Coordinates of N, CA and C in Angstrom, one line a residue:
X1 N -21.8 -1.2 -7.6 CA -21.1 -0.6 -8.7 C -21.3 0.9 -8.7
X2 N -22.4 1.4 -8.1 CA -22.7 2.8 -8.1 C -22.2 3.5 -6.9
X3 N -22.1 2.7 -5.8 CA -21.7 3.3 -4.5 C -20.2 3.8 -4.4
X4 N -19.3 3.0 -5.0 CA -17.9 3.3 -4.8 C -17.5 4.7 -5.5
X5 N -18.0 5.0 -6.7 CA -17.7 6.4 -7.2 C -18.2 7.5 -6.3
X6 N -19.3 7.3 -5.6 CA -19.8 8.3 -4.6 C -18.9 8.4 -3.4
X7 N -18.3 7.3 -3.0 CA -17.3 7.4 -1.9 C -16.0 8.0 -2.3
X8 N -15.6 7.7 -3.5 CA -14.2 8.1 -3.9 C -14.2 9.5 -4.6
X9 N -15.2 9.9 -5.2 CA -15.2 11.2 -5.9 C -14.8 12.4 -5.0
X10 N -15.3 12.5 -3.8 CA -14.8 13.6 -3.0 C -13.4 13.5 -2.5
X11 N -12.7 12.4 -2.8 CA -11.3 12.2 -2.4 C -10.3 12.4 -3.6
X12 N -10.8 13.0 -4.7 CA -9.9 13.3 -5.8 C -9.1 14.5 -5.5
X13 N -8.0 14.7 -6.2 CA -7.0 15.8 -5.9 C -7.6 17.1 -5.6
X14 N -8.3 17.7 -6.5 CA -8.8 19.0 -6.4 C -9.8 19.2 -5.2
X15 N -10.6 18.2 -5.0 CA -11.6 18.2 -3.9 C -10.8 18.2 -2.5
X16 N -9.8 17.4 -2.4 CA -9.0 17.3 -1.2 C -8.2 18.6 -1.0
X17 N -7.7 19.2 -2.1 CA -7.0 20.5 -1.9 C -8.0 21.6 -1.5
X18 N -9.2 21.6 -2.0 CA -10.2 22.5 -1.6 C -10.6 22.3 -0.1
X19 N -10.7 21.1 0.3 CA -11.0 20.8 1.7 C -9.9 21.3 2.6
X20 N -8.7 21.1 2.3 CA -7.5 21.5 3.1 C -7.5 23.0 3.1
X21 N -7.8 23.7 2.0 CA -7.8 25.1 2.0 C -8.9 25.7 2.8
X22 N -10.1 25.0 2.8 CA -11.2 25.5 3.6 C -11.0 25.3 5.1
X23 N -10.3 24.3 5.4 CA -10.0 24.0 6.8 C -8.8 24.7 7.4
X24 N -7.7 24.8 6.6 CA -6.5 25.4 7.0 C -6.1 26.7 6.4
X25 N -6.9 27.1 5.4 CA -6.6 28.4 4.8 C -5.7 28.4 3.6
X26 N -4.8 27.5 3.6 CA -3.8 27.5 2.5 C -3.1 26.1 2.5
X27 N -3.1 25.5 1.3 CA -2.5 24.2 1.1 C -1.0 24.2 1.6
X28 N -0.3 25.3 1.4 CA 1.1 25.4 1.8 C 1.3 25.2 3.3
X29 N 0.3 25.3 4.1 CA 0.4 25.1 5.5 C 0.8 23.7 5.8
X30 N 0.4 22.7 5.0 CA 0.7 21.3 5.2 C 2.2 21.1 5.1
X31 N 2.9 22.0 4.3 CA 4.3 21.8 4.0 C 5.2 22.6 5.0
X32 N 4.6 23.4 5.8 CA 5.3 24.3 6.7 C 6.0 23.5 7.8
X33 N 7.2 24.0 8.2 CA 8.0 23.4 9.3 C 8.4 24.5 10.2
X34 N 8.2 24.3 11.5 CA 8.5 25.2 12.6 C 9.3 24.5 13.6
X35 N 10.5 25.0 13.9 CA 11.3 24.4 15.0 C 11.7 23.0 14.6
X36 N 11.9 22.7 13.4 CA 12.3 21.3 13.0 C 11.1 20.3 12.9
X37 N 9.9 20.8 13.2 CA 8.7 19.9 13.2 C 7.7 20.4 12.2
X38 N 7.0 19.5 11.6 CA 5.9 19.9 10.7 C 4.9 20.6 11.5
X39 N 4.3 21.7 10.9 CA 3.4 22.5 11.7 C 2.0 21.9 11.7
X40 N 1.6 21.1 10.8 CA 0.3 20.5 10.7 C 0.4 19.0 10.6
X41 N -0.6 18.3 11.1 CA -0.7 16.9 10.9 C 0.2 16.1 11.9
X42 N -0.4 15.1 12.5 CA 0.4 14.2 13.4 C 1.4 13.4 12.5
X43 N 2.4 12.9 13.1 CA 3.4 12.1 12.4 C 2.8 10.8 11.9
X44 N 2.0 10.1 12.8 CA 1.4 8.8 12.5 C 0.0 8.9 13.1
X45 N -0.9 8.6 12.2 CA -2.4 8.5 12.6 C -2.7 7.0 12.4
X46 N -3.3 6.4 13.5 CA -3.8 5.0 13.5 C -5.3 5.1 13.4
X47 N -5.9 4.4 12.4 CA -7.3 4.4 12.2 C -7.8 2.9 12.5
X48 N -8.8 2.8 13.4 CA -9.4 1.6 13.7 C -10.8 1.6 13.0
X49 N -11.0 0.8 12.0 CA -12.2 0.9 11.2 C -13.3 -0.1 11.6
X50 N -14.5 0.4 11.4 CA -15.7 -0.5 11.6 C -16.0 -1.1 10.2
X51 N -16.7 -2.2 10.2 CA -16.9 -2.9 8.9 C -18.3 -2.8 8.4
X52 N -19.0 -1.8 8.8 CA -20.4 -1.7 8.3 C -20.6 -0.9 7.0
X53 N -19.5 -0.3 6.5 CA -19.6 0.5 5.3 C -18.5 0.1 4.4
X54 N -18.8 -0.5 3.3 CA -17.7 -0.9 2.3 C -17.0 0.4 1.8
X55 N -15.7 0.3 1.7 CA -15.0 1.4 1.2 C -14.6 2.5 2.2
X56 N -15.0 2.2 3.5 CA -14.8 3.2 4.5 C -13.3 3.6 4.7
X57 N -12.4 2.8 4.3 CA -11.0 3.1 4.5 C -10.4 4.2 3.6
X58 N -11.1 4.5 2.5 CA -10.6 5.4 1.5 C -10.4 6.8 2.1
X59 N -11.4 7.3 2.8 CA -11.3 8.7 3.4 C -10.2 8.8 4.4
X60 N -10.1 8.0 5.4 CA -9.0 8.2 6.3 C -7.6 8.0 5.7
X61 N -7.5 7.1 4.7 CA -6.2 7.0 4.1 C -5.9 8.3 3.3
X62 N -6.8 8.7 2.4 CA -6.5 9.9 1.6 C -6.3 11.1 2.4
X63 N -7.2 11.4 3.4 CA -7.1 12.6 4.1 C -5.9 12.6 5.0
X64 N -5.5 11.5 5.6 CA -4.3 11.4 6.5 C -3.0 11.7 5.6
X65 N -3.0 11.0 4.5 CA -1.8 11.2 3.6 C -1.8 12.7 3.1
X66 N -2.9 13.3 2.8 CA -3.0 14.7 2.4 C -2.4 15.6 3.4
X67 N -2.4 15.2 4.7 CA -1.8 16.0 5.8 C -0.4 15.7 5.9
X68 N 0.1 14.7 5.1 CA 1.5 14.3 5.1 C 1.8 13.5 6.4
X69 N 0.8 12.8 6.9 CA 0.9 11.9 8.1 C 1.1 10.5 7.5
X70 N 1.9 9.7 8.3 CA 1.9 8.3 8.0 C 0.6 7.7 8.5
X71 N 0.2 6.6 7.9 CA -1.1 6.0 8.3 C -1.0 4.5 8.6
X72 N -1.6 4.2 9.7 CA -1.8 2.7 10.1 C -3.3 2.5 10.1
X73 N -3.7 1.5 9.2 CA -5.1 1.2 9.1 C -5.3 -0.2 9.7
X74 N -6.2 -0.3 10.8 CA -6.6 -1.6 11.3 C -8.0 -1.8 10.6
X75 N -7.9 -2.7 9.6 CA -9.2 -3.0 8.8 C -10.2 -3.7 9.7
X76 N -11.4 -3.5 9.4 CA -12.5 -4.2 10.1 C -12.5 -5.7 9.7
X77 N -13.0 -6.5 10.7 CA -13.1 -7.9 10.4 C -14.1 -8.1 9.2
X78 N -15.1 -7.3 9.0 CA -16.0 -7.5 7.9 C -15.6 -6.8 6.6
X79 N -14.5 -6.1 6.6 CA -14.0 -5.5 5.3 C -12.5 -5.5 5.3
X80 N -11.9 -6.6 5.1 CA -10.4 -6.6 5.1 C -9.9 -6.4 3.6
X81 N -10.7 -6.7 2.7 CA -10.3 -6.6 1.3 C -10.1 -5.2 0.8
X82 N -11.1 -4.3 0.9 CA -11.0 -3.0 0.3 C -9.8 -2.2 0.8
X83 N -9.5 -2.1 2.1 CA -8.4 -1.3 2.6 C -7.1 -1.8 1.9
X84 N -6.9 -3.1 1.8 CA -5.7 -3.7 1.2 C -5.6 -3.4 -0.3
X85 N -6.8 -3.5 -0.9 CA -6.8 -3.2 -2.4 C -6.6 -1.7 -2.6
X86 N -7.1 -0.9 -1.8 CA -6.9 0.6 -2.0 C -5.4 0.9 -1.8
X87 N -4.8 0.3 -0.7 CA -3.4 0.6 -0.5 C -2.6 0.1 -1.7
X88 N -2.9 -1.1 -2.2 CA -2.2 -1.6 -3.4 C -2.4 -0.7 -4.6
X89 N -3.5 0.0 -4.8 CA -3.7 0.9 -5.9 C -2.8 2.1 -5.7
X90 N -2.7 2.6 -4.4 CA -1.8 3.7 -4.2 C -0.3 3.3 -4.5
X91 N 0.0 2.1 -4.1 CA 1.4 1.6 -4.4 C 1.7 1.5 -5.9
X92 N 0.7 1.1 -6.7 CA 0.8 1.1 -8.1 C 1.1 2.4 -8.7
X93 N 0.4 3.5 -8.2 CA 0.5 4.8 -8.7 C 1.7 5.6 -8.1
X94 N 2.0 5.4 -6.8 CA 3.0 6.2 -6.2 C 3.7 5.3 -5.1
X95 N 4.7 4.5 -5.5 CA 5.3 3.6 -4.5 C 5.9 4.3 -3.3
X96 N 6.5 5.6 -3.5 CA 7.0 6.3 -2.4 C 5.9 6.7 -1.4
X97 N 4.8 7.2 -1.9 CA 3.7 7.5 -1.0 C 3.2 6.3 -0.2
X98 N 3.1 5.2 -0.9 CA 2.6 3.9 -0.3 C 3.5 3.5 0.9
X99 N 4.7 3.9 0.9 CA 5.6 3.5 2.0 C 5.1 4.2 3.3
X100 N 4.2 5.2 3.2 CA 3.7 5.9 4.4 C 2.4 5.3 4.9
X101 N 2.0 4.1 4.3 CA 0.7 3.5 4.6 C 0.9 2.0 4.9
X102 N 0.3 1.6 6.0 CA 0.3 0.2 6.4 C -1.2 -0.2 6.7
X103 N -1.6 -1.2 6.0 CA -3.0 -1.8 6.3 C -2.8 -3.2 6.9
X104 N -3.4 -3.4 8.0 CA -3.3 -4.7 8.7 C -4.6 -5.0 9.4
X105 N -4.6 -6.1 10.0 CA -5.8 -6.5 10.8 C -5.3 -7.3 12.0
X106 N -5.9 -7.1 13.1 CA -5.7 -8.0 14.3 C -7.0 -8.0 15.0
X107 N -7.2 -9.0 15.8 CA -8.4 -9.2 16.6 C -8.5 -8.1 17.6
X108 N -9.6 -7.3 17.6 CA -9.7 -6.2 18.5 C -9.6 -6.7 20.0
X109 N -8.9 -5.9 20.8 CA -8.7 -6.2 22.2 C -7.4 -6.9 22.5
X110 N -6.6 -7.2 21.4 CA -5.3 -7.8 21.6 C -4.4 -6.8 22.2
X111 N -4.2 -6.9 23.6 CA -3.5 -5.8 24.3 C -2.1 -5.7 23.8
X112 N -1.4 -6.8 23.5 CA 0.0 -6.7 23.1 C 0.2 -5.9 21.8
X113 N -0.7 -6.3 20.8 CA -0.6 -5.6 19.5 C -1.0 -4.2 19.6
X114 N -2.1 -3.9 20.4 CA -2.6 -2.6 20.5 C -1.6 -1.7 21.2
X115 N -0.9 -2.2 22.2 CA 0.1 -1.4 22.9 C 1.1 -0.9 21.9
X116 N 1.6 -1.7 21.0 CA 2.6 -1.3 20.1 C 2.0 -0.4 19.0
X117 N 0.8 -0.7 18.5 CA 0.2 0.1 17.4 C -0.2 1.4 17.9
X118 N -0.9 1.4 19.1 CA -1.4 2.7 19.6 C -0.3 3.5 20.3
X119 N 0.7 2.8 20.8 CA 1.8 3.5 21.5 C 2.6 4.3 20.5
X120 N 2.7 3.8 19.2 CA 3.5 4.5 18.2 C 2.8 5.7 17.6
X121 N 1.4 5.7 17.7 CA 0.6 6.7 17.0 C 0.5 8.0 17.7
X122 N 0.5 9.1 17.0 CA 0.3 10.4 17.6 C -1.1 10.7 17.8
X123 N -2.0 10.0 17.0 CA -3.4 10.2 17.0 C -4.1 8.8 16.7
X124 N -5.0 8.4 17.4 CA -5.8 7.2 17.1 C -7.2 7.7 16.8
X125 N -7.8 7.3 15.7 CA -9.2 7.6 15.3 C -9.9 6.2 15.2
X126 N -10.9 6.0 15.9 CA -11.6 4.7 15.9 C -13.1 4.8 15.7
X127 N -13.6 3.9 14.9 CA -15.0 3.7 14.7 C -15.4 2.4 15.2
X128 N -16.6 2.3 15.8 CA -17.1 1.0 16.2 C -18.2 1.1 17.2
X129 N -18.5 0.0 17.8 CA -19.6 0.0 18.9 C -19.1 0.9 20.0
X130 N -20.1 1.3 20.8 CA -19.7 2.1 22.0 C -18.8 1.3 22.9
X131 N -19.0 0.0 23.1 CA -18.2 -0.8 23.9 C -16.7 -0.9 23.4
X132 N -16.6 -1.0 22.0 CA -15.3 -1.0 21.4 C -14.5 0.3 21.6
X133 N -15.3 1.4 21.4 CA -14.7 2.7 21.6 C -14.2 2.9 23.0
X134 N -15.0 2.5 24.0 CA -14.6 2.7 25.4 C -13.4 1.8 25.7
X135 N -13.4 0.6 25.2 CA -12.2 -0.3 25.4 C -10.9 0.3 24.8
X136 N -11.0 0.8 23.6 CA -9.8 1.5 23.0 C -9.4 2.7 23.8
X137 N -10.4 3.5 24.1 CA -10.1 4.8 24.8 C -9.4 4.5 26.2
X138 N -9.7 3.4 26.8 CA -9.1 3.0 28.0 C -7.6 2.6 27.9
X139 N -7.2 2.2 26.7 CA -5.8 1.8 26.4 C -5.0 2.8 25.8
X140 N -5.6 3.9 25.3 CA -4.8 4.9 24.6 C -4.3 6.0 25.5
X141 N -3.0 6.3 25.4 CA -2.4 7.3 26.2 C -2.3 8.7 25.6
X142 N -2.4 8.7 24.2 CA -2.3 10.0 23.5 C -3.6 10.5 23.0
X143 N -3.6 11.2 21.9 CA -4.8 11.8 21.4 C -5.7 10.7 20.8
X144 N -7.0 10.8 21.1 CA -8.0 9.8 20.6 C -9.3 10.5 20.2
X145 N -9.8 10.0 19.1 CA -11.1 10.5 18.6 C -11.9 9.2 18.4
X146 N -13.0 9.0 19.1 CA -13.8 7.8 18.9 C -15.1 8.2 18.3
X147 N -15.5 7.3 17.4 CA -16.9 7.5 16.7 C -17.6 6.2 17.1
X148 N -18.5 6.3 18.1 CA -19.3 5.1 18.5 C -20.6 5.0 17.7
X149 N -21.5 4.3 18.3 CA -22.8 3.9 17.7 C -23.5 5.2 17.2
X150 N -24.0 5.1 16.0 CA -24.8 6.1 15.4 C -26.1 5.6 14.8
X151 N -27.1 6.4 14.7 CA -28.3 6.0 14.1 C -28.5 6.8 12.9
X152 N -28.8 6.2 11.7 CA -29.0 7.0 10.5 C -30.5 6.7 10.0
X153 N -31.0 7.7 9.3 CA -32.3 7.6 8.8 C -32.4 8.4 7.5
X154 N -33.4 8.2 6.7 CA -33.7 8.9 5.5 C -35.2 9.1 5.3
X155 N -35.5 10.1 4.6 CA -36.9 10.4 4.3 C -37.1 10.3 2.8
X156 N -38.1 9.5 2.4 CA -38.5 9.4 1.0 C -39.8 10.2 0.8
X157 N -39.8 11.1 -0.1 CA -41.0 11.9 -0.4 C -42.0 11.1 -1.2
X158 N -43.2 11.5 -1.0 CA -44.4 10.8 -1.6 C -44.1 10.6 -3.1
X159 N -43.5 11.6 -3.8 CA -43.3 11.5 -5.2 C -42.4 10.4 -5.6
X160 N -41.6 9.9 -4.7 CA -40.7 8.8 -5.0 C -41.2 7.4 -4.7
X161 N -42.4 7.4 -4.0 CA -42.9 6.1 -3.6 C -43.2 5.1 -4.8
X162 N -43.6 5.7 -5.9 CA -43.9 4.8 -7.0 C -42.6 4.4 -7.8
X163 N -41.5 5.0 -7.4 CA -40.2 4.7 -8.1 C -39.4 3.7 -7.3
X164 N -39.4 2.5 -7.8 CA -38.7 1.4 -7.0 C -37.2 1.6 -7.0
X165 N -36.7 2.3 -8.1 CA -35.3 2.6 -8.1 C -34.8 3.5 -6.9
X166 N -35.7 4.4 -6.5 CA -35.3 5.3 -5.4 C -35.1 4.5 -4.2
X167 N -36.1 3.6 -3.9 CA -35.9 2.8 -2.7 C -34.7 1.9 -2.8
X168 N -34.5 1.3 -4.0 CA -33.3 0.5 -4.2 C -32.0 1.3 -4.0
X169 N -32.0 2.5 -4.5 CA -30.8 3.3 -4.4 C -30.5 3.7 -2.9
X170 N -31.6 4.0 -2.2 CA -31.5 4.3 -0.8 C -30.9 3.1 0.0
X171 N -31.5 2.0 -0.3 CA -31.0 0.7 0.4 C -29.5 0.5 0.1

């Protein structure tokens, strides 16, 4: 119950606007059109999510929609509920915006499905094991960003050793 606010707080309107301005210089850049095409953001971004972090779908959904890109989310086998619930909450608040978002799941490596899903996307962003990233990269013809295996660690100072809550919060 404590973790989800930490995941979602940086994705609130003003924080996302500030992020776009820091990265692009001006929020209005997202609305710019040059030669009949949007100047920023791919038309469709497909995200392949790993299931080791609950709520992981929120950031790619919000940030892709903030760029005015359509979003295809392949939820992880271990977290199919949150992406669907998050998409439903967007639909409840803004049905038009929700039409730019599809959350689905398929068994990784299904060549027929991935050919359609990845073939339609202007950008594929995938998280997963190094083997999964390599397999996806081998099937993608367009832009691809892969996030493979990572190691995380934390340091707890001596002053926190007697505080069981600190260790619990870290876990």
